[in-house]
PDB file of C-alpha atoms in Angstrom:
ATOM      1  CA  MET A  30       0.076  -0.155   0.073  1.00  0.00           C
ATOM      2  CA  PRO A  31       1.630   3.108  -0.927  1.00  0.00           C
ATOM      3  CA  ARG A  32       2.029   5.251   2.288  1.00  0.00           C
ATOM      4  CA  ASN A  33      -0.024   8.250   1.469  1.00  0.00           C
ATOM      5  CA  SER A  34      -1.937   9.255  -2.040  1.00  0.00           C
ATOM      6  CA  SER A  35      -3.742  11.948  -0.956  1.00  0.00           C
ATOM      7  CA  PRO A  36      -3.374  15.369  -2.395  1.00  0.00           C
ATOM      8  CA  PRO A  37       0.106  17.098  -1.997  1.00  0.00           C
ATOM      9  CA  VAL A  38       1.487  19.325   0.461  1.00  0.00           C
ATOM     10  CA  SER A  39       4.176  21.046   1.355  1.00  0.00           C
ATOM     11  CA  ILE A  40       5.031  21.892   5.188  1.00  0.00           C
ATOM     12  CA  PHE A  41       7.076  24.670   6.712  1.00  0.00           C
ATOM     13  CA  GLU A  42       8.347  25.202  10.089  1.00  0.00           C
ATOM     14  CA  ASN A  43       8.486  29.044   9.529  1.00  0.00           C
ATOM     15  CA  PRO A  44       6.402  30.917   7.315  1.00  0.00           C
ATOM     16  CA  PRO A  45       6.996  31.207   3.827  1.00  0.00           C
ATOM     17  CA  GLU A  46       7.644  34.352   1.814  1.00  0.00           C
ATOM     18  CA  ASN A  47       4.346  35.351   0.712  1.00  0.00           C
ATOM     19  CA  PHE A  48       2.370  32.906   2.749  1.00  0.00           C
ATOM     20  CA  SER A  49      -1.449  33.986   2.879  1.00  0.00           C
ATOM     21  CA  PRO A  50      -3.229  31.552   5.208  1.00  0.00           C
ATOM     22  CA  ALA A  51      -6.781  31.295   5.055  1.00  0.00           C
ATOM     23  CA  LEU A  52      -7.611  29.546   7.993  1.00  0.00           C
ATOM     24  CA  GLU A  53      -6.113  28.053  10.968  1.00  0.00           C
ATOM     25  CA  VAL A  54      -6.831  24.502  12.556  1.00  0.00           C
ATOM     26  CA  ALA A  55      -5.860  22.702  15.645  1.00  0.00           C
ATOM     27  CA  CYS A  56      -4.978  19.122  16.821  1.00  0.00           C
ATOM     28  CA  ALA A  57      -3.611  17.324  19.855  1.00  0.00           C
ATOM     29  CA  PHE A  58      -1.686  14.202  20.149  1.00  0.00           C
ATOM     30  CA  LEU A  59      -3.687  12.686  23.151  1.00  0.00           C
ATOM     31  CA  GLU A  60      -1.317  10.214  24.425  1.00  0.00           C
ATOM     32  CA  VAL A  61      -1.943   7.302  26.826  1.00  0.00           C
ATOM     33  CA  GLU A  62       1.081   4.977  28.062  1.00  0.00           C
ATOM     34  CA  GLY A  63       3.284   6.120  24.826  1.00  0.00           C
ATOM     35  CA  ALA A  64       0.045   5.422  22.145  1.00  0.00           C
ATOM     36  CA  VAL A  65      -1.531   8.370  20.531  1.00  0.00           C
ATOM     37  CA  LEU A  66      -5.298   8.685  19.205  1.00  0.00           C
ATOM     38  CA  ILE A  67      -5.441   8.953  15.852  1.00  0.00           C
ATOM     39  CA  LEU A  68      -8.827   8.459  13.524  1.00  0.00           C
ATOM     40  CA  LYS A  69      -9.942   7.135  10.129  1.00  0.00           C
ATOM     41  CA  ARG A  70     -11.492  10.277   8.129  1.00  0.00           C
ATOM     42  CA  THR A  71     -14.828   9.888   6.105  1.00  0.00           C
ATOM     43  CA  GLY A  72     -15.296  11.973   3.257  1.00  0.00           C
ATOM     44  CA  SER A  73     -12.655  14.090   2.265  1.00  0.00           C
ATOM     45  CA  GLU A  74      -9.546  12.215   2.407  1.00  0.00           C
ATOM     46  CA  GLN A  75     -11.465   8.835   2.990  1.00  0.00           C
ATOM     47  CA  GLY A  76      -9.539   5.848   4.291  1.00  0.00           C
ATOM     48  CA  PHE A  77      -6.773   8.154   5.495  1.00  0.00           C
ATOM     49  CA  TRP A  78      -5.710   8.432   9.332  1.00  0.00           C
ATOM     50  CA  GLY A  79      -5.496  11.733  11.324  1.00  0.00           C
ATOM     51  CA  LEU A  80      -5.459  13.139  14.601  1.00  0.00           C
ATOM     52  CA  PRO A  81      -8.283  14.706  16.014  1.00  0.00           C
ATOM     53  CA  GLY A  82      -9.190  18.607  15.578  1.00  0.00           C
ATOM     54  CA  GLY A  83     -10.295  21.355  13.018  1.00  0.00           C
ATOM     55  CA  LYS A  84     -10.589  24.514  11.933  1.00  0.00           C
ATOM     56  CA  LEU A  85     -10.505  27.657  14.069  1.00  0.00           C
ATOM     57  CA  GLU A  86     -14.203  29.424  13.962  1.00  0.00           C
ATOM     58  CA  GLU A  87     -14.169  33.029  13.954  1.00  0.00           C
ATOM     59  CA  SER A  88     -12.530  34.632  17.035  1.00  0.00           C
ATOM     60  CA  GLU A  89     -11.831  31.366  18.492  1.00  0.00           C
ATOM     61  CA  THR A  90      -8.275  30.665  19.882  1.00  0.00           C
ATOM     62  CA  PRO A  91      -6.346  27.689  18.921  1.00  0.00           C
ATOM     63  CA  ALA A  92      -6.903  26.131  22.325  1.00  0.00           C
ATOM     64  CA  GLU A  93     -10.820  26.883  22.111  1.00  0.00           C
ATOM     65  CA  ALA A  94     -10.798  25.478  18.444  1.00  0.00           C
ATOM     66  CA  LEU A  95      -9.190  22.309  19.415  1.00  0.00           C
ATOM     67  CA  ARG A  96     -11.526  21.606  22.662  1.00  0.00           C
ATOM     68  CA  ARG A  97     -14.721  21.881  20.734  1.00  0.00           C
ATOM     69  CA  GLU A  98     -13.491  19.659  17.550  1.00  0.00           C
ATOM     70  CA  PHE A  99     -11.974  17.171  19.874  1.00  0.00           C
ATOM     71  CA  PHE A 100     -15.045  16.873  21.559  1.00  0.00           C
ATOM     72  CA  GLU A 101     -17.300  16.961  18.466  1.00  0.00           C
ATOM     73  CA  GLU A 102     -15.281  13.939  16.832  1.00  0.00           C
ATOM     74  CA  THR A 103     -14.824  11.765  19.582  1.00  0.00           C
ATOM     75  CA  LYS A 104     -16.919  12.908  22.909  1.00  0.00           C
ATOM     76  CA  ILE A 105     -13.653  13.424  24.690  1.00  0.00           C
ATOM     77  CA  GLN A 106     -13.441  16.473  26.819  1.00  0.00           C
ATOM     78  CA  LEU A 107      -9.547  17.642  26.797  1.00  0.00           C
ATOM     79  CA  PRO A 108      -8.638  18.718  30.348  1.00  0.00           C
ATOM     80  CA  ARG A 109      -7.106  22.538  30.269  1.00  0.00           C
ATOM     81  CA  GLN A 110      -3.389  22.097  30.867  1.00  0.00           C
ATOM     82  CA  THR A 111      -3.295  20.616  27.075  1.00  0.00           C
ATOM     83  CA  ASP A 112       0.392  21.770  26.251  1.00  0.00           C
ATOM     84  CA  ALA A 113       0.890  23.608  22.665  1.00  0.00           C
ATOM     85  CA  ILE A 114       3.501  22.363  21.233  1.00  0.00           C
ATOM     86  CA  GLY A 115       4.267  24.367  17.889  1.00  0.00           C
ATOM     87  CA  ARG A 116       2.361  25.335  14.763  1.00  0.00           C
ATOM     88  CA  LEU A 117       3.561  24.176  10.965  1.00  0.00           C
ATOM     89  CA  TYR A 118       2.886  26.155   7.873  1.00  0.00           C
ATOM     90  CA  PHE A 119       0.820  23.702   4.715  1.00  0.00           C
ATOM     91  CA  GLN A 120       0.692  25.041   1.576  1.00  0.00           C
ATOM     92  CA  ARG A 121      -1.678  22.809  -0.429  1.00  0.00           C
ATOM     93  CA  PRO A 122      -2.308  23.692  -3.893  1.00  0.00           C
ATOM     94  CA  THR A 123      -5.395  25.719  -3.280  1.00  0.00           C
ATOM     95  CA  VAL A 124      -5.207  26.685   0.228  1.00  0.00           C
ATOM     96  CA  GLU A 125      -2.417  27.581   2.765  1.00  0.00           C
ATOM     97  CA  TYR A 126      -3.479  27.355   6.396  1.00  0.00           C
ATOM     98  CA  ILE A 127      -1.437  27.072   9.933  1.00  0.00           C
ATOM     99  CA  PHE A 128      -1.408  24.214  11.902  1.00  0.00           C
ATOM    100  CA  HIS A 129      -1.640  24.605  15.343  1.00  0.00           C
ATOM    101  CA  MET A 130      -0.399  20.950  17.442  1.00  0.00           C
ATOM    102  CA  PHE A 131      -1.122  20.269  21.145  1.00  0.00           C
ATOM    103  CA  ARG A 132      -0.016  17.751  23.608  1.00  0.00           C
ATOM    104  CA  CYS A 133      -1.989  15.736  26.541  1.00  0.00           C
ATOM    105  CA  THR A 134      -1.437  13.050  28.331  1.00  0.00           C
ATOM    106  CA  LEU A 135      -3.999  10.952  30.184  1.00  0.00           C
ATOM    107  CA  ASP A 136      -3.219   7.839  32.648  1.00  0.00           C
ATOM    108  CA  LYS A 137      -5.990   5.735  31.120  1.00  0.00           C
ATOM    109  CA  ARG A 138      -7.491   5.329  27.568  1.00  0.00           C
ATOM    110  CA  PRO A 139     -11.024   7.223  27.468  1.00  0.00           C
ATOM    111  CA  THR A 140     -14.023   6.155  25.872  1.00  0.00           C
ATOM    112  CA  VAL A 141     -14.123   7.262  21.796  1.00  0.00           C
ATOM    113  CA  ILE A 142     -17.414   7.970  20.293  1.00  0.00           C
ATOM    114  CA  LEU A 143     -16.797   9.098  16.852  1.00  0.00           C
ATOM    115  CA  ASN A 144     -18.886  11.435  14.724  1.00  0.00           C
ATOM    116  CA  ALA A 145     -19.699  10.854  11.279  1.00  0.00           C
ATOM    117  CA  GLU A 146     -16.401  12.574  10.016  1.00  0.00           C
ATOM    118  CA  HIS A 147     -14.652   9.179  10.817  1.00  0.00           C
ATOM    119  CA  SER A 148     -15.013   5.742  10.534  1.00  0.00           C
ATOM    120  CA  ASP A 149     -12.583   4.282  13.028  1.00  0.00           C
ATOM    121  CA  TYR A 150      -9.785   4.822  15.662  1.00  0.00           C
ATOM    122  CA  GLY A 151      -6.883   3.413  17.221  1.00  0.00           C
ATOM    123  CA  TRP A 152      -3.986   3.949  19.663  1.00  0.00           C
ATOM    124  CA  PHE A 153      -0.684   3.800  18.104  1.00  0.00           C
ATOM    125  CA  SER A 154       2.548   3.827  18.892  1.00  0.00           C
ATOM    126  CA  ASP A 155       5.298   5.510  16.972  1.00  0.00           C
ATOM    127  CA  SER A 156       6.458   2.331  15.084  1.00  0.00           C
ATOM    128  CA  GLU A 157       2.531   1.356  14.310  1.00  0.00           C
ATOM    129  CA  VAL A 158       2.526   5.300  13.016  1.00  0.00           C
ATOM    130  CA  GLN A 159       5.456   4.601  10.746  1.00  0.00           C
ATOM    131  CA  SER A 160       3.036   2.427   8.770  1.00  0.00           C
ATOM    132  CA  LEU A 161      -0.491   4.053   8.858  1.00  0.00           C
ATOM    133  CA  ALA A 162      -1.726   5.723   5.726  1.00  0.00           C
ATOM    134  CA  LEU A 163      -1.843   9.112   6.978  1.00  0.00           C
ATOM    135  CA  MET A 164      -3.512  12.489   5.499  1.00  0.00           C
ATOM    136  CA  SER A 165      -0.861  14.381   3.495  1.00  0.00           C
ATOM    137  CA  GLY A 166       1.490  16.034   5.507  1.00  0.00           C
ATOM    138  CA  GLY A 167       0.592  13.211   8.446  1.00  0.00           C
ATOM    139  CA  HIS A 168       4.142  11.936   8.513  1.00  0.00           C
ATOM    140  CA  GLU A 169       5.818  15.402   8.541  1.00  0.00           C
ATOM    141  CA  VAL A 170       3.524  16.280  11.246  1.00  0.00           C
ATOM    142  CA  PHE A 171       3.995  13.144  13.600  1.00  0.00           C
ATOM    143  CA  ALA A 172       7.988  13.569  12.878  1.00  0.00           C
ATOM    144  CA  PHE A 173       8.069  17.100  14.187  1.00  0.00           C
ATOM    145  CA  TYR A 174       6.132  15.408  17.680  1.00  0.00           C
ATOM    146  CA  LYS A 175       9.115  12.730  17.394  1.00  0.00           C
ATOM    147  CA  ARG A 176      11.208  15.481  17.821  1.00  0.00           C
ATOM    148  CA  TYR A 177       9.412  17.782  20.351  1.00  0.00           C
ATOM    149  CA  LEU A 178       9.287  14.751  22.633  1.00  0.00           C
ATOM    150  CA  ASN A 179      13.313  14.346  21.820  1.00  0.00           C
ATOM    151  CA  GLN A 180      13.737  17.774  23.087  1.00  0.00           C
ATOM    152  CA  ALA A 181      11.561  18.038  26.045  1.00  0.00           C
ATOM    153  CA  SER A 182      13.272  14.649  27.469  1.00  0.00           C
TER     154      SER A 182
END
């Protein structure tokens, strides 16, 4: 199976020249015992895996959008102490956006109730993530997360 056949994307750690984001997105690495919650998409990018999260609404902060989207997609209420770990800048053929990333660790796996945007979920270790068909840019997002964890330890 190809690693990823979803639409092409360019990702930067700093805004590229003439970067003009049309929107912002917030997602979270929800980690329990070294495994991260990842959701399988329906609709756009159907069949590909990605982190829970979504677009910021007008006047919403990234943290507010994250908590709202995470609950809408999984029925999990994230704690307030979710850590902002960084942002990436995405350029797709039709849109540019800022991708805010957060991290939250829990002691036990919460109950996950998916909405219609997703067909499945799983708790995946770093090595398991490498073999998943992630949404475009997903492997780069996980590489950023891995670098963050290595710097934090």
